[in-house]
Amino acid sequence: MTAARAWAASLLLTAASCWASDKPGQSYESCSLITSEYLTVLQLASRGLSSDVLRQSLPDISEEAANRVEKLVRFAEENGIEETHSTIHAEYARCAKSVFDQRGLPDEGTREAHFHYCAGENKVRYEIVMAAIIGAERQEVVTKVRPVHREAAEAIYKVLKTLRPLRLVA
């Protein structure tokens, strides 16, 4: 993907969303929930559900959210599942970083601390997935991650090997 296309993708996915980092009240939890919603839509689309079916199936969906669903599915159709996953995860990392920059670390043991931890774990796994997609050797990646993440790195490589190529079901 070209830099211009990546910028357009980022703009498309964030223009109307709650990911905007300058919004007051943004939290690790809100970053996580928005990302989860986007990944759920992408997963359902990859199983063959159209944006129309998704829009009709989602309970109490606003017109703004329905438009985001349509744009996300269209983006995945035009750019592929891997690129769309990459864009979503990059935005998640950017959102969590913005929250960190604004608020710092949450108090230990709080609900927000758990979402902060999840954001960090997601970032590590996303980086492993991206390394695998661009062709980094499994063993090289596994040895470079912290020991606590090595099992996940092995599993990611195994799953990607069985799923390639990722694509939307027509």
CSV table of C-alpha atoms in Angstrom, one decimal:
chain,number,residue,atom,x,y,z
A,1,MET,CA,0.0,0.0,0.0
A,2,THR,CA,1.3,3.4,-0.9
A,3,ALA,CA,1.8,6.1,1.7
A,4,ALA,CA,-1.1,8.1,0.2
A,5,ARG,CA,-3.4,5.1,0.3
A,6,ALA,CA,-2.4,4.3,3.9
A,7,TRP,CA,-3.2,7.9,4.8
A,8,ALA,CA,-6.5,7.7,3.0
A,9,ALA,CA,-7.3,4.4,4.8
A,10,SER,CA,-6.5,6.0,8.2
A,11,LEU,CA,-8.6,9.0,7.4
A,12,LEU,CA,-11.5,6.8,6.2
A,13,LEU,CA,-11.5,4.7,9.3
A,14,THR,CA,-11.1,7.5,11.8
A,15,ALA,CA,-12.9,10.4,10.3
A,16,ALA,CA,-16.3,9.7,11.9
A,17,SER,CA,-15.2,7.4,14.6
A,18,CYS,CA,-14.6,7.7,18.3
A,19,TRP,CA,-10.9,7.0,17.8
A,20,ALA,CA,-10.2,10.7,17.4
A,21,SER,CA,-7.4,11.3,19.9
A,22,ASP,CA,-8.3,14.8,20.8
A,23,LYS,CA,-11.7,13.9,22.2
A,24,PRO,CA,-12.1,14.5,25.9
A,25,GLY,CA,-13.0,11.3,27.7
A,26,GLN,CA,-11.0,9.0,25.5
A,27,SER,CA,-9.8,6.0,27.4
A,28,TYR,CA,-8.0,2.7,27.0
A,29,GLU,CA,-11.4,1.1,27.3
A,30,SER,CA,-13.0,3.2,24.6
A,31,CYS,CA,-10.0,2.5,22.3
A,32,SER,CA,-10.4,-1.2,22.9
A,33,LEU,CA,-14.2,-1.3,22.5
A,34,ILE,CA,-14.1,0.6,19.2
A,35,THR,CA,-11.3,-1.7,17.9
A,36,SER,CA,-13.3,-4.8,19.0
A,37,GLU,CA,-16.4,-3.5,17.1
A,38,TYR,CA,-14.3,-2.9,13.9
A,39,LEU,CA,-12.6,-6.3,14.1
A,40,THR,CA,-16.0,-8.0,14.7
A,41,VAL,CA,-17.4,-6.3,11.5
A,42,LEU,CA,-14.3,-7.3,9.6
A,43,GLN,CA,-14.6,-10.9,10.8
A,44,LEU,CA,-18.2,-11.2,9.9
A,45,ALA,CA,-17.5,-9.6,6.5
A,46,SER,CA,-14.7,-12.1,5.9
A,47,ARG,CA,-17.3,-14.9,6.5
A,48,GLY,CA,-19.5,-13.5,3.7
A,49,LEU,CA,-21.8,-11.1,5.3
A,50,SER,CA,-22.4,-8.0,3.2
A,51,SER,CA,-22.4,-4.5,4.7
A,52,ASP,CA,-26.2,-4.4,4.1
A,53,VAL,CA,-26.7,-7.6,6.1
A,54,LEU,CA,-24.4,-6.3,8.9
A,55,ARG,CA,-26.2,-2.9,9.0
A,56,GLN,CA,-29.6,-4.6,9.3
A,57,SER,CA,-28.3,-7.1,11.9
A,58,LEU,CA,-26.6,-4.8,14.3
A,59,PRO,CA,-28.9,-3.7,17.2
A,60,ASP,CA,-29.7,-0.1,17.6
A,61,ILE,CA,-27.1,1.0,15.1
A,62,SER,CA,-26.9,4.8,14.4
A,63,GLU,CA,-26.7,6.1,10.9
A,64,GLU,CA,-23.1,7.3,11.6
A,65,ALA,CA,-22.2,3.8,12.8
A,66,ALA,CA,-23.9,2.2,9.8
A,67,ASN,CA,-21.9,4.4,7.5
A,68,ARG,CA,-18.7,3.3,9.2
A,69,VAL,CA,-19.7,-0.4,8.7
A,70,GLU,CA,-20.2,0.2,5.0
A,71,LYS,CA,-16.9,2.1,4.7
A,72,LEU,CA,-15.0,-0.5,6.6
A,73,VAL,CA,-16.4,-3.4,4.4
A,74,ARG,CA,-15.7,-1.4,1.3
A,75,PHE,CA,-12.2,-0.7,2.4
A,76,ALA,CA,-11.6,-4.4,3.1
A,77,GLU,CA,-13.0,-5.3,-0.3
A,78,GLU,CA,-10.7,-2.9,-2.1
A,79,ASN,CA,-7.5,-3.4,0.0
A,80,GLY,CA,-7.8,-6.9,1.5
A,81,ILE,CA,-8.2,-8.4,4.9
A,82,GLU,CA,-4.5,-8.1,5.9
A,83,GLU,CA,-4.3,-4.4,5.1
A,84,THR,CA,-7.6,-3.7,6.8
A,85,HIS,CA,-6.5,-5.6,10.0
A,86,SER,CA,-3.3,-3.7,9.9
A,87,THR,CA,-5.1,-0.3,9.6
A,88,ILE,CA,-7.4,-1.2,12.5
A,89,HIS,CA,-4.6,-2.3,14.8
A,90,ALA,CA,-2.4,0.7,13.9
A,91,GLU,CA,-5.3,3.0,14.8
A,92,TYR,CA,-5.8,1.1,18.1
A,93,ALA,CA,-2.1,1.5,18.9
A,94,ARG,CA,-2.3,5.2,18.0
A,95,CYS,CA,-5.5,5.7,20.1
A,96,ALA,CA,-3.9,4.0,23.2
A,97,LYS,CA,-0.7,6.0,22.8
A,98,SER,CA,-2.8,9.2,22.7
A,99,VAL,CA,-4.5,8.2,25.9
A,100,PHE,CA,-1.1,7.4,27.5
A,101,ASP,CA,0.2,10.8,26.4
A,102,GLN,CA,-2.9,12.6,27.8
A,103,ARG,CA,-3.3,10.6,31.0
A,104,GLY,CA,-0.3,8.4,31.6
A,105,LEU,CA,-0.5,5.0,33.3
A,106,PRO,CA,-3.9,4.2,34.9
A,107,ASP,CA,-4.0,3.3,38.6
A,108,GLU,CA,-3.0,-0.3,39.2
A,109,GLY,CA,-5.9,-2.8,39.6
A,110,THR,CA,-8.5,-0.6,38.0
A,111,ARG,CA,-10.7,-1.5,35.1
A,112,GLU,CA,-8.8,1.0,32.9
A,113,ALA,CA,-5.5,-0.7,33.9
A,114,HIS,CA,-6.8,-4.0,32.5
A,115,PHE,CA,-7.6,-2.3,29.2
A,116,HIS,CA,-4.2,-0.6,29.2
A,117,TYR,CA,-2.6,-4.1,29.6
A,118,CYS,CA,-4.7,-5.4,26.7
A,119,ALA,CA,-3.6,-2.5,24.5
A,120,GLY,CA,0.0,-3.4,25.2
A,121,GLU,CA,-0.5,-7.1,24.5
A,122,ASN,CA,-2.4,-6.3,21.3
A,123,LYS,CA,0.5,-4.1,20.1
A,124,VAL,CA,3.0,-6.9,20.6
A,125,ARG,CA,0.8,-9.4,18.8
A,126,TYR,CA,0.1,-7.0,16.0
A,127,GLU,CA,3.9,-6.4,15.5
A,128,ILE,CA,4.4,-10.2,15.4
A,129,VAL,CA,1.7,-10.6,12.8
A,130,MET,CA,3.1,-7.7,10.7
A,131,ALA,CA,6.6,-9.3,10.9
A,132,ALA,CA,5.2,-12.6,9.7
A,133,ILE,CA,3.2,-11.0,6.9
A,134,ILE,CA,6.2,-9.2,5.5
A,135,GLY,CA,8.2,-12.4,5.6
A,136,ALA,CA,10.4,-12.2,8.7
A,137,GLU,CA,11.7,-15.6,9.7
A,138,ARG,CA,9.7,-17.2,12.5
A,139,GLN,CA,12.7,-18.1,14.6
A,140,GLU,CA,14.1,-14.6,14.3
A,141,VAL,CA,10.9,-13.1,15.6
A,142,VAL,CA,10.4,-15.6,18.4
A,143,THR,CA,13.9,-15.0,19.8
A,144,LYS,CA,13.4,-11.2,19.7
A,145,VAL,CA,10.2,-11.0,21.7
A,146,ARG,CA,10.1,-11.3,25.5
A,147,PRO,CA,9.9,-14.8,26.8
A,148,VAL,CA,6.3,-14.3,27.9
A,149,HIS,CA,5.3,-13.6,24.2
A,150,ARG,CA,7.2,-16.5,22.5
A,151,GLU,CA,4.3,-19.0,22.7
A,152,ALA,CA,2.0,-16.4,21.1
A,153,ALA,CA,4.5,-15.7,18.4
A,154,GLU,CA,4.8,-19.4,17.6
A,155,ALA,CA,1.0,-19.7,17.5
A,156,ILE,CA,0.6,-16.6,15.3
A,157,TYR,CA,3.0,-18.0,12.7
A,158,LYS,CA,1.2,-21.4,12.8
A,159,VAL,CA,-2.2,-19.8,12.2
A,160,LEU,CA,-1.0,-17.5,9.5
A,161,LYS,CA,0.6,-20.4,7.7
A,162,THR,CA,-2.8,-22.2,7.6
A,163,LEU,CA,-4.9,-19.2,6.7
A,164,ARG,CA,-3.0,-17.6,3.9
A,165,PRO,CA,-4.1,-15.9,1.8
A,166,LEU,CA,-6.7,-14.0,3.9
A,167,ARG,CA,-9.5,-12.7,1.8
A,168,LEU,CA,-13.2,-11.7,1.9
A,169,VAL,CA,-15.6,-14.5,1.0
A,170,ALA,CA,-17.5,-13.6,-2.1
